[in-house]
Short mmCIF file of C-alpha atoms and ligand atoms in Angstrom, two decimals:
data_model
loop_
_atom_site.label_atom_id
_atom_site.label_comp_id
_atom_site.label_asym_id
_atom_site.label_seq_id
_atom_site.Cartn_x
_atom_site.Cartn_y
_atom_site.Cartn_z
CA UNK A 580 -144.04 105.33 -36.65
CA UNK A 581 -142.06 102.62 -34.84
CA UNK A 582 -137.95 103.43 -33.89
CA UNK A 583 -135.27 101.04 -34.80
CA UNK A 584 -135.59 99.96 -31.20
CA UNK A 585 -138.99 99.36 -31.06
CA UNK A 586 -139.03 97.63 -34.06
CA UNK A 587 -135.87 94.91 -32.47
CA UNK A 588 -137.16 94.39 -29.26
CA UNK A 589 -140.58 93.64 -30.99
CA UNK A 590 -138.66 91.95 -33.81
CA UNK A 591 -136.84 89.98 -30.63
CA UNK A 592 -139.51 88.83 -28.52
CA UNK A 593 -141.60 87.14 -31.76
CA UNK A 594 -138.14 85.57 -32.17
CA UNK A 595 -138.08 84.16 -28.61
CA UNK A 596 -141.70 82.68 -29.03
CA UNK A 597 -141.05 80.59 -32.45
CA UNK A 598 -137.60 79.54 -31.46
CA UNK A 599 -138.15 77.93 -27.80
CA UNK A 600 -134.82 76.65 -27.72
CA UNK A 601 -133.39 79.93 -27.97
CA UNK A 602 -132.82 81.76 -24.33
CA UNK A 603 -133.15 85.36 -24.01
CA UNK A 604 -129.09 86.05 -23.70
CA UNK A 605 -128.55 83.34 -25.89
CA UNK A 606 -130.58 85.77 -28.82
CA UNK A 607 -128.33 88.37 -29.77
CA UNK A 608 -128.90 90.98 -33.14
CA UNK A 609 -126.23 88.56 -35.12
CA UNK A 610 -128.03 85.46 -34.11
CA UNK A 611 -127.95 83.91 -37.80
CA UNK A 612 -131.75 82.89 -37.39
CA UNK A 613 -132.06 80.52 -40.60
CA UNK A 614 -128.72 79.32 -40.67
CA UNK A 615 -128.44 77.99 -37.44
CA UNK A 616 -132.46 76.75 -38.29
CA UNK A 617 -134.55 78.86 -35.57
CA UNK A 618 -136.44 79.87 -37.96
CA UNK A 619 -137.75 78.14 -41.03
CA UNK A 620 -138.61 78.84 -44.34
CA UNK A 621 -142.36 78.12 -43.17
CA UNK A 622 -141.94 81.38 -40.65
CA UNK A 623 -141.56 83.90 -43.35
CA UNK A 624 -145.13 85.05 -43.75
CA UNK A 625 -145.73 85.50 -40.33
CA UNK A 626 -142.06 87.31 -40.30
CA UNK A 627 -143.07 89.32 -43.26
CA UNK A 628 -146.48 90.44 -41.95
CA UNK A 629 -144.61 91.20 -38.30
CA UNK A 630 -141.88 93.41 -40.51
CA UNK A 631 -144.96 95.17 -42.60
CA UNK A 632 -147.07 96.06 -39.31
CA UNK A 633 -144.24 97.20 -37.55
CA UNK A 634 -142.86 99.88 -40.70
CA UNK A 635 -146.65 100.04 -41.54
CA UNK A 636 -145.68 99.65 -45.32
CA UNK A 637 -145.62 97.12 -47.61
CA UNK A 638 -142.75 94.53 -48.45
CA UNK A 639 -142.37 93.85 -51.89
CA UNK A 640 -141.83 89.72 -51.64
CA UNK A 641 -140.39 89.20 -55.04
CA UNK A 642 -137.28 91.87 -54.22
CA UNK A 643 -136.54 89.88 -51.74
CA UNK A 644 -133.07 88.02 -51.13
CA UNK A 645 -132.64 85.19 -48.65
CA UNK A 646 -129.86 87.13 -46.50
CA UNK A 647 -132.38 90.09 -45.91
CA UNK A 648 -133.58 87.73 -42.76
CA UNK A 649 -130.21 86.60 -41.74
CA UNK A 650 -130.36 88.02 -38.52
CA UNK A 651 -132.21 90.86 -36.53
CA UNK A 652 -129.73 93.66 -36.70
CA UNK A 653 -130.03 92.61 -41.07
CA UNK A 654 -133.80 92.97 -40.72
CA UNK A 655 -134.15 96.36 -38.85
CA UNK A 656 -131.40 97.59 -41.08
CA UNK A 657 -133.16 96.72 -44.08
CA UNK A 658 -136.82 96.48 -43.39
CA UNK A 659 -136.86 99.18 -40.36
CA UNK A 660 -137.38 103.12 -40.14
CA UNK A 661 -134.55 104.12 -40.62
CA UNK A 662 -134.47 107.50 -42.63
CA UNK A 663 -138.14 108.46 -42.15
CA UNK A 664 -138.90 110.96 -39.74
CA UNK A 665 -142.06 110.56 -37.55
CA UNK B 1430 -125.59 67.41 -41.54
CA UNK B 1431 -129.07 66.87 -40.58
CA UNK B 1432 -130.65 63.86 -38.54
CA UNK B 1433 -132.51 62.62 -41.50
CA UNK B 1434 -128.96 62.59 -44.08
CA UNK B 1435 -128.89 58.70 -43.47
CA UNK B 1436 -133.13 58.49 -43.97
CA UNK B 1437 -133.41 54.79 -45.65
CA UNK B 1438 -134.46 54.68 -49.77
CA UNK B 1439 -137.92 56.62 -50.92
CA UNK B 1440 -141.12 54.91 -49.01
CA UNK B 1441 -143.57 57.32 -51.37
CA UNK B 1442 -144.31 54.81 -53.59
CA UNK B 1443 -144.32 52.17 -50.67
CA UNK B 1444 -147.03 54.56 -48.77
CA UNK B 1445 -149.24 54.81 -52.28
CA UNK B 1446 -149.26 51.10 -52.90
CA UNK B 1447 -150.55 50.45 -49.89
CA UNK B 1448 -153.27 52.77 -50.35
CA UNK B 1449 -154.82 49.86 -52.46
CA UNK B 1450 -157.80 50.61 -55.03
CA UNK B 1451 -157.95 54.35 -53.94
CA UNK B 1452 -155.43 55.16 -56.59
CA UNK B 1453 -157.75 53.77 -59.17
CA UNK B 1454 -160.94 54.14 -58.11
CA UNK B 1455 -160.02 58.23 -58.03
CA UNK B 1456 -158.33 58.35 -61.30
CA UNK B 1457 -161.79 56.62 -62.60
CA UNK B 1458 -163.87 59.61 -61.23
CA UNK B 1459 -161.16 62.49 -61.87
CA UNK B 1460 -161.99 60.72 -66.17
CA UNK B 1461 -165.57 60.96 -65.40
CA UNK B 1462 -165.94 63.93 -64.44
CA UNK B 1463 -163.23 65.35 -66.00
CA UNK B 1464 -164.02 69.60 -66.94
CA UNK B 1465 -163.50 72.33 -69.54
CA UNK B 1466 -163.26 75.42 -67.17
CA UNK B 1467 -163.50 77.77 -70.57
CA UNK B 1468 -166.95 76.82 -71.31
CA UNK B 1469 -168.41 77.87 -67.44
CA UNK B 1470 -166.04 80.91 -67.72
CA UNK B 1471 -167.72 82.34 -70.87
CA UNK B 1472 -170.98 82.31 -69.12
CA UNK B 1473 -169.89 84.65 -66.06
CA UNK B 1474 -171.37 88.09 -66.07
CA UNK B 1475 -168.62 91.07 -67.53
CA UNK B 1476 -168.98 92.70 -64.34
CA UNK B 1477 -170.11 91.91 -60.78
CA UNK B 1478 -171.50 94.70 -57.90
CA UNK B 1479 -169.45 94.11 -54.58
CA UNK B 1480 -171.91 96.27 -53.21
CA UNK B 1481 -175.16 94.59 -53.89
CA UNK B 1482 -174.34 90.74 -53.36
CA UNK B 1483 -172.70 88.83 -50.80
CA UNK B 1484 -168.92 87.10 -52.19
CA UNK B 1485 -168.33 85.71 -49.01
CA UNK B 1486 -170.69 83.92 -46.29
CA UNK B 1487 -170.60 87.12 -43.66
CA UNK B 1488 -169.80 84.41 -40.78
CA UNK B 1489 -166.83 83.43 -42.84
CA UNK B 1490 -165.54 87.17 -42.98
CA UNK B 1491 -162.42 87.53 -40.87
CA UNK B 1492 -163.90 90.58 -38.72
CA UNK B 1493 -167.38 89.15 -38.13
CA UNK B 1494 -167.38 88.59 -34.56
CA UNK B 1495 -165.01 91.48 -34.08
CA UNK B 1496 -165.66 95.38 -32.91
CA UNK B 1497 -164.87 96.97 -36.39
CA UNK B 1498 -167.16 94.26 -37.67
CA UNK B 1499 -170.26 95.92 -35.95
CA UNK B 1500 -169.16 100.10 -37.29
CA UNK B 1501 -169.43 98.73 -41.00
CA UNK B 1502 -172.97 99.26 -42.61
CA UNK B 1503 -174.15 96.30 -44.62
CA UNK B 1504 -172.79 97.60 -47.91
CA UNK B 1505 -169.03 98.04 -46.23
CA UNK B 1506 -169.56 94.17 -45.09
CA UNK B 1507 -170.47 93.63 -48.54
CA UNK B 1508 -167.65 95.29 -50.19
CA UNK B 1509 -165.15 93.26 -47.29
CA UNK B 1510 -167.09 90.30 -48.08
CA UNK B 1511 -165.97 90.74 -51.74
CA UNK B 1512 -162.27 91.88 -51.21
CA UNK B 1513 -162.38 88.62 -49.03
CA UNK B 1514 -163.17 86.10 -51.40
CA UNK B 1515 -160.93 87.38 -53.72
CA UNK B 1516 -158.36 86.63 -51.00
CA UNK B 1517 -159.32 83.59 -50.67
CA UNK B 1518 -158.73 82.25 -54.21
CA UNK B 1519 -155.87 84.43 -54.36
CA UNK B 1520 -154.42 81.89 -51.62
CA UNK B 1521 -155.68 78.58 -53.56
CA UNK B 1522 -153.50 80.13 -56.59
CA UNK B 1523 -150.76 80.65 -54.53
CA UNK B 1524 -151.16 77.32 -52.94
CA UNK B 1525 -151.98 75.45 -55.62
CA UNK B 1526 -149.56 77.15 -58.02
CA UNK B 1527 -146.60 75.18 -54.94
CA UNK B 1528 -148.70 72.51 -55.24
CA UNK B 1529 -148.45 71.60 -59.07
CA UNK B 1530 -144.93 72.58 -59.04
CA UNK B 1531 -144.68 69.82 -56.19
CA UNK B 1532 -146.53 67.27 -58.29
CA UNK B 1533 -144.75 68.30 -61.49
CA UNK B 1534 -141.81 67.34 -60.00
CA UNK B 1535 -142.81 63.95 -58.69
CA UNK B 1536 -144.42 63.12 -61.71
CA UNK B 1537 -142.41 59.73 -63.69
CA UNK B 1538 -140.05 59.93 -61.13
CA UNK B 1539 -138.56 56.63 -60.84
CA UNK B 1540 -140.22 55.12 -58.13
CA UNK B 1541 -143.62 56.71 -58.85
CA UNK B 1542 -144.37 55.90 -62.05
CA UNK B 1543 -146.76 53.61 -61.16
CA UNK B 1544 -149.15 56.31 -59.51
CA UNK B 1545 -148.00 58.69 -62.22
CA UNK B 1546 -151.83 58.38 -64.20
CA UNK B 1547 -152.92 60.27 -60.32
CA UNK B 1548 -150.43 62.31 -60.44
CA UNK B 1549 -151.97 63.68 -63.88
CA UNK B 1550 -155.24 64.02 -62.79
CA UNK B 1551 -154.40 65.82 -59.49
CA UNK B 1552 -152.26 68.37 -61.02
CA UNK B 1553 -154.65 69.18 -63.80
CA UNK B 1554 -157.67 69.61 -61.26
CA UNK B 1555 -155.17 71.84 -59.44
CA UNK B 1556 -154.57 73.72 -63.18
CA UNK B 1557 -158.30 73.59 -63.77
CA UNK B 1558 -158.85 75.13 -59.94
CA UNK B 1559 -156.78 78.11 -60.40
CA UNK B 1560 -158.19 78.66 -63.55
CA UNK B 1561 -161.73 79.01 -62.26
CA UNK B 1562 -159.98 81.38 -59.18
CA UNK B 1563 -157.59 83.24 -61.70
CA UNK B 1564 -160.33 83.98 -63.77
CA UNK B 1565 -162.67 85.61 -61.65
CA UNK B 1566 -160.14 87.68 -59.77
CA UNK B 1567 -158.92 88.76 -63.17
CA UNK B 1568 -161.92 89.73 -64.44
CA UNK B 1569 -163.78 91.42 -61.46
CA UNK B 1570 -160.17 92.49 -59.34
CA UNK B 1571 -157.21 91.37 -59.05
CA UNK B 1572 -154.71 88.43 -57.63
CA UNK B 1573 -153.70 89.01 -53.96
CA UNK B 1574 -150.03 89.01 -53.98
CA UNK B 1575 -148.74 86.06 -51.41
CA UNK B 1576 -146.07 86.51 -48.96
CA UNK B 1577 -144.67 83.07 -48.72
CA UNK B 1578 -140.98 82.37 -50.05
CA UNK B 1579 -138.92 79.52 -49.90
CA UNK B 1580 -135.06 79.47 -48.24
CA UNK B 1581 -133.24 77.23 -49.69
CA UNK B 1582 -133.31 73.82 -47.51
CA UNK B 1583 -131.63 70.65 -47.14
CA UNK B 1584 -134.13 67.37 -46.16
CA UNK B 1585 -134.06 63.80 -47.17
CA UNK B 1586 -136.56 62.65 -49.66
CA UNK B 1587 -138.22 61.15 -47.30
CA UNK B 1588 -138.72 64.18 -45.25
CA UNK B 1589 -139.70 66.62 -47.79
CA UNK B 1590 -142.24 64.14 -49.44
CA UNK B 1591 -143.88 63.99 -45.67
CA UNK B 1592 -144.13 67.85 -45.82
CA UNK B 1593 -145.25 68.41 -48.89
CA UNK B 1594 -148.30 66.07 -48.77
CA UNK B 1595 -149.00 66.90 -44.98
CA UNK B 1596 -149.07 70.79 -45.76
CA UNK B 1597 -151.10 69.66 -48.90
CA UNK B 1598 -153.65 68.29 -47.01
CA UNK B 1599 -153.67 70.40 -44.19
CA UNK B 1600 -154.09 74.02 -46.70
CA UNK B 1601 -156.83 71.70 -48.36
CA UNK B 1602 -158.64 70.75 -45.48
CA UNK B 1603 -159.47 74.37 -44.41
CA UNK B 1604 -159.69 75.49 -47.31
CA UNK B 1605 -162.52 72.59 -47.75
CA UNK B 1606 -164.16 74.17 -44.81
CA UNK B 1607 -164.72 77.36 -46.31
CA UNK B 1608 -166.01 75.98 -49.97
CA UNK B 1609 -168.18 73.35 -48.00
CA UNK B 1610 -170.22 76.18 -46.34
CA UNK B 1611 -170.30 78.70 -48.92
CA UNK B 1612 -171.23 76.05 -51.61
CA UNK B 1613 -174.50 76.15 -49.41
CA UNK B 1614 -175.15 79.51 -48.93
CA UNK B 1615 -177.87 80.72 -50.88
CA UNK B 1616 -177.07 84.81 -50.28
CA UNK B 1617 -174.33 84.17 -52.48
CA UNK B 1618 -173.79 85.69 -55.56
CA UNK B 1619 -173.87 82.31 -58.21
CA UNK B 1620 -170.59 82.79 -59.00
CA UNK B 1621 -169.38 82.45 -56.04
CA UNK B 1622 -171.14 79.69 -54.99
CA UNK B 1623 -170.60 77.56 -57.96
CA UNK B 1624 -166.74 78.16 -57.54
CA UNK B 1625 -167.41 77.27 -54.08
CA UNK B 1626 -169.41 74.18 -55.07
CA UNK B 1627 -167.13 73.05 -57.92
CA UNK B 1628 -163.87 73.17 -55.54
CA UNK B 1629 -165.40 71.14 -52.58
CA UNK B 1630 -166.45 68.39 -55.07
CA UNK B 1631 -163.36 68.44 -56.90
CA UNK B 1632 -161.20 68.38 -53.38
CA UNK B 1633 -162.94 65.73 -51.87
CA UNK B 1634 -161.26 63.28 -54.28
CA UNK B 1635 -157.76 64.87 -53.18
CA UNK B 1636 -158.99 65.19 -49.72
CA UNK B 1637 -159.37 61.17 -49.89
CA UNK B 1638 -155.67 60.55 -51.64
CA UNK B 1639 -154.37 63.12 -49.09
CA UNK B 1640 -155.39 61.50 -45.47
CA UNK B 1641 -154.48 58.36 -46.93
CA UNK B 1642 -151.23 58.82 -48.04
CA UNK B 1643 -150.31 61.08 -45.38
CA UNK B 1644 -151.24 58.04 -42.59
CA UNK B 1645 -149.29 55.63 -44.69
CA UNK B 1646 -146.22 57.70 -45.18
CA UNK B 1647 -146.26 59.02 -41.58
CA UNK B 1648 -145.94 54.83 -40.86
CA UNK B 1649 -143.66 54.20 -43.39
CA UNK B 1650 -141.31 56.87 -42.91
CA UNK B 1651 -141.51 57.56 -38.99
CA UNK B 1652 -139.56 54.37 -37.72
CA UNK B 1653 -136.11 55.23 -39.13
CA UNK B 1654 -136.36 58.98 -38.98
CA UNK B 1655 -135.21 59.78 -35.07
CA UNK B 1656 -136.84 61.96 -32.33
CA UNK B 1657 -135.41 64.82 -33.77
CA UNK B 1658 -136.33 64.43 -37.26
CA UNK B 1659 -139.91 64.25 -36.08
CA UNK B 1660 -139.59 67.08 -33.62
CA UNK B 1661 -138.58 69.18 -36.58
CA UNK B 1662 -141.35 68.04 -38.43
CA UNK B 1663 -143.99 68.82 -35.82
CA UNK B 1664 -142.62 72.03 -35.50
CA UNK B 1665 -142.97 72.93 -38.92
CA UNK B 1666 -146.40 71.90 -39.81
CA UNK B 1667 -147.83 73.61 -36.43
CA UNK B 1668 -146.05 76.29 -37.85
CA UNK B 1669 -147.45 75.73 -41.14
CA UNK B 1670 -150.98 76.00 -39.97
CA UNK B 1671 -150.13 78.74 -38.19
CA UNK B 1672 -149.22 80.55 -41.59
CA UNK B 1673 -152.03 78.97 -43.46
CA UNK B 1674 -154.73 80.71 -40.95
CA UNK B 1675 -152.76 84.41 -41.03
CA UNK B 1676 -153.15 84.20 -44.60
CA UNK B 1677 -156.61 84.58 -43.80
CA UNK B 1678 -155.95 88.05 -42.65
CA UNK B 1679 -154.38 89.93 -45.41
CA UNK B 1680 -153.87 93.58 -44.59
CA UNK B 1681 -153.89 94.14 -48.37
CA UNK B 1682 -158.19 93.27 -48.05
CA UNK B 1683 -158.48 96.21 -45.49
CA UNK B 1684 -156.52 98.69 -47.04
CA UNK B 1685 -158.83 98.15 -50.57
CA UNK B 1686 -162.27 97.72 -48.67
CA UNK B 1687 -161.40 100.99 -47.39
CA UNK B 1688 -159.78 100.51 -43.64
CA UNK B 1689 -157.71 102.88 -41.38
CA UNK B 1690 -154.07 100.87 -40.24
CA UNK B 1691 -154.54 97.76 -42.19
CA UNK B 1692 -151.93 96.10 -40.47
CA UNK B 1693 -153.31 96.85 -37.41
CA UNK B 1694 -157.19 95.67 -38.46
CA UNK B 1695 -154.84 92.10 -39.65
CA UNK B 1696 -153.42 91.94 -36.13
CA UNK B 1697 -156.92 92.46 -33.91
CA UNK B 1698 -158.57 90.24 -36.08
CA UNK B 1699 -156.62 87.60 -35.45
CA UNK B 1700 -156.69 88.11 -31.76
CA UNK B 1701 -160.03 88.41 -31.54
CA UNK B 1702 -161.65 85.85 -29.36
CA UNK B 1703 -164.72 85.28 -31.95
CA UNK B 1704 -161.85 84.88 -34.45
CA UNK B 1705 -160.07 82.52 -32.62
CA UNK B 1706 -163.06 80.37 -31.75
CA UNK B 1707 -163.73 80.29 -35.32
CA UNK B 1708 -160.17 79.10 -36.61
CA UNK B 1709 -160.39 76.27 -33.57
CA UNK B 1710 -164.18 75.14 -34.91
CA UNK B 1711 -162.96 75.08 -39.08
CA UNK B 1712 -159.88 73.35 -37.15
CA UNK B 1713 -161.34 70.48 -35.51
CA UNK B 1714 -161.21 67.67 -38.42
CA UNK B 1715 -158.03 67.91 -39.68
CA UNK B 1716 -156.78 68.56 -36.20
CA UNK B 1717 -158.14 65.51 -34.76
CA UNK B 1718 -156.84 63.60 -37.89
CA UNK B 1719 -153.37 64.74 -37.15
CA UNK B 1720 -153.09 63.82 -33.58
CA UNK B 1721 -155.12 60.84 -33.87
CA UNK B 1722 -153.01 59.46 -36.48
CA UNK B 1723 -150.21 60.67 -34.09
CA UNK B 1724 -148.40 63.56 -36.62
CA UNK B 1725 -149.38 66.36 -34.44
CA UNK B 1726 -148.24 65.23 -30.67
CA UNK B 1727 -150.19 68.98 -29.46
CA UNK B 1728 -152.67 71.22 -31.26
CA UNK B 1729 -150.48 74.44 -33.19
CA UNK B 1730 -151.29 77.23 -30.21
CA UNK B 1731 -150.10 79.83 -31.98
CA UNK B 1732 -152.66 79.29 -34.65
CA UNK B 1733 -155.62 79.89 -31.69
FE1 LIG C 17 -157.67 73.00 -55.68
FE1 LIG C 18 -156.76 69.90 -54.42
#
């Protein structure tokens, strides 16, 4: 089982490599990722495959609301381990 | 705002006039060979035996080539095999279920009414598709679910008519790939290989309509759309095949043809170097289209 950390700095550094434009300070955990178009709608199932490997459980797609990706520290809150003991 | 907010008037219907006869010549053979799915679907067997045939063309399997690929015993490949195909027309429903909604909504729109007849025929061979696909996961598994799922995005018309025939023809050309070789491969279960069969000769109509009209729009549209506009395009449609490949490896597959760490199995698979040198080779056409008709300035690296 991944940590919280684990799962951002992974989370991070597959943000880094879609969004070139992005430098490594200039990422931060509020980044808003879709908002400020880093990512794209066409990222998602890459994203979502990313968040399932890394929690190694499935994410139900049609619970989903568009601000669960708004920004890392979003995604590890509500995607990572957080509660489950290893 | 975006770059593309002052994008001149619709060039769709532009792009499809100049694609000449096509339109009619296709609508033609869509009438003549137009199908009744129900009738082949009564004749399928009640039950099929993962196990004992071959779904999938083992080449085509998204381990073969891989380490785990050489621990399974034939009947695990077979069972894979199976779980894999029903991935794969799990992903033509998903992707043709975006695709009719795509049509649906272009269909008697104002400046397209003159293709609309097209339109008609495409979206019920899409139906028809996904009928054939729906109905043999139904009946022998079950629908994959998909993980794609749209934000809510602002693009000119222009723009978002680009994408959505660029990402059909890109999910169509692969997916061509796979039906094109399968259709041929006699260690498939019939089934399977008429599905196979039936698709490719179906798609190659809308693989025609689809290079066309992506060349002509991509010259209609690209003059007054700006470096960044088509940046942003590139960008997402490398991306897009990038998405359209992982789909390929669906952890769901592993976990019900019996695998350890699913997601792990997805993630070496689609590292593996046999892997990769298999998503370049079922690449090559529609790559080469895309750069020689200058879409695609360099070749989607993540996807390889
Ligand atoms: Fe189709
Ligand atoms: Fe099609």
């Amino acid at each position: 089982m991944r940590s919280d950390q684990e799962i951002r700095d992974l989370l991070r550094s597959w943000v880094l490599t879609k969004a070139p434009e992005l430098s490594a300070d200039g990422l931060t955990d509020r980044t808003p990722l879709f908002e400020e178009r880093h990512l794209r709608s066409v990222h998602l199932p890459e994203l979502l495959l990313l968040l399932e490997r890394l929690r190694a459980a499935p994410i139900e797609v049609e619970d989903l609301r568009p601000g669960d990706f708004r920004d890392i520290h979003t995604m590890v809150d509500r995607f990572g381990g957080a509660g489950v003991t290893p | 705002m975006s770059s593309t907010a002052n994008a001149p008037k619709p060039r769709l219907a532009e792009a499809i006039a100049s694609l000449g006869d096509t339109v009619s010549r296709l609508s033609h053979l869509s009438k003549r060979s137009y199908q009744n799915p129900y009738i082949t679907l009564r004749q399928w067997p009640a039950e099929v035996r993962p196990e004992d045939d071959w779904f999938s063309s083992p080449e085509y399997v998204s381990l073969y080539g891989t380490p785990l690929w050489d621990t399974l015993d034939e009947p695990a490949r077979r069972r894979l095999a199976f779980h894999e195909a029903v991935n794969f027309y799990s992903l033509n429903i998903h992707g043709e279920k975006g695709l009719m909604q795509g049509l649906a909504q272009r269909l008697y729109r104002k400046d397209l009414v003159d293709v609309s007849e097209y339109l008609h025929h495409f979206l019920d061979e899409e139906n028809k598709h996904s009928i054939y696909f729906g109905g043999f996961c139904t009946r022998y598994a079950k629908v994959y679910r998909s993980r794609q799922f749209a934000l809510e995005e602002t693009r000119s018309q222009s723009v978002e008519d680009f994408l959505f025939f660029a990402k059909t023809m890109i999910f169509e050309e692969i997916v061509d790939r796979y039906n094109w070789v399968q259709a041929r491969d006699a260690r498939l279960h019939p089934v399977a290989r008429f599905i196979n069969d039936n698709h490719h000769v179906e798609e190659s109509r809308h693989l025609v309509f689809g290079r066309q009209l992506v060349t002509a729009l991509w010259g209609a549209c690209v003059p007054s759309w700006g470096d960044d506009t088509v940046a942003d395009l590139r960008r997402q449609l490398e991306q897009f095949f990038v998405v359209s490949w992982r789909e390929y490896y669906n952890p769901d597959v592993y976990a019900d043809a019996g695998l350890d760490d699913p997601w792990e199995v997805a993630e070496r698979a689609w590292s593996a170097p046999a892997q990769r040198a298999h998503r370049r080779a079922v690449s090559t056409k529609v790559l080469s289209f895309l750069t020689e008709a200058g879409i695609l300035d360099k070749e989607p690296a993540d996807a390889f």
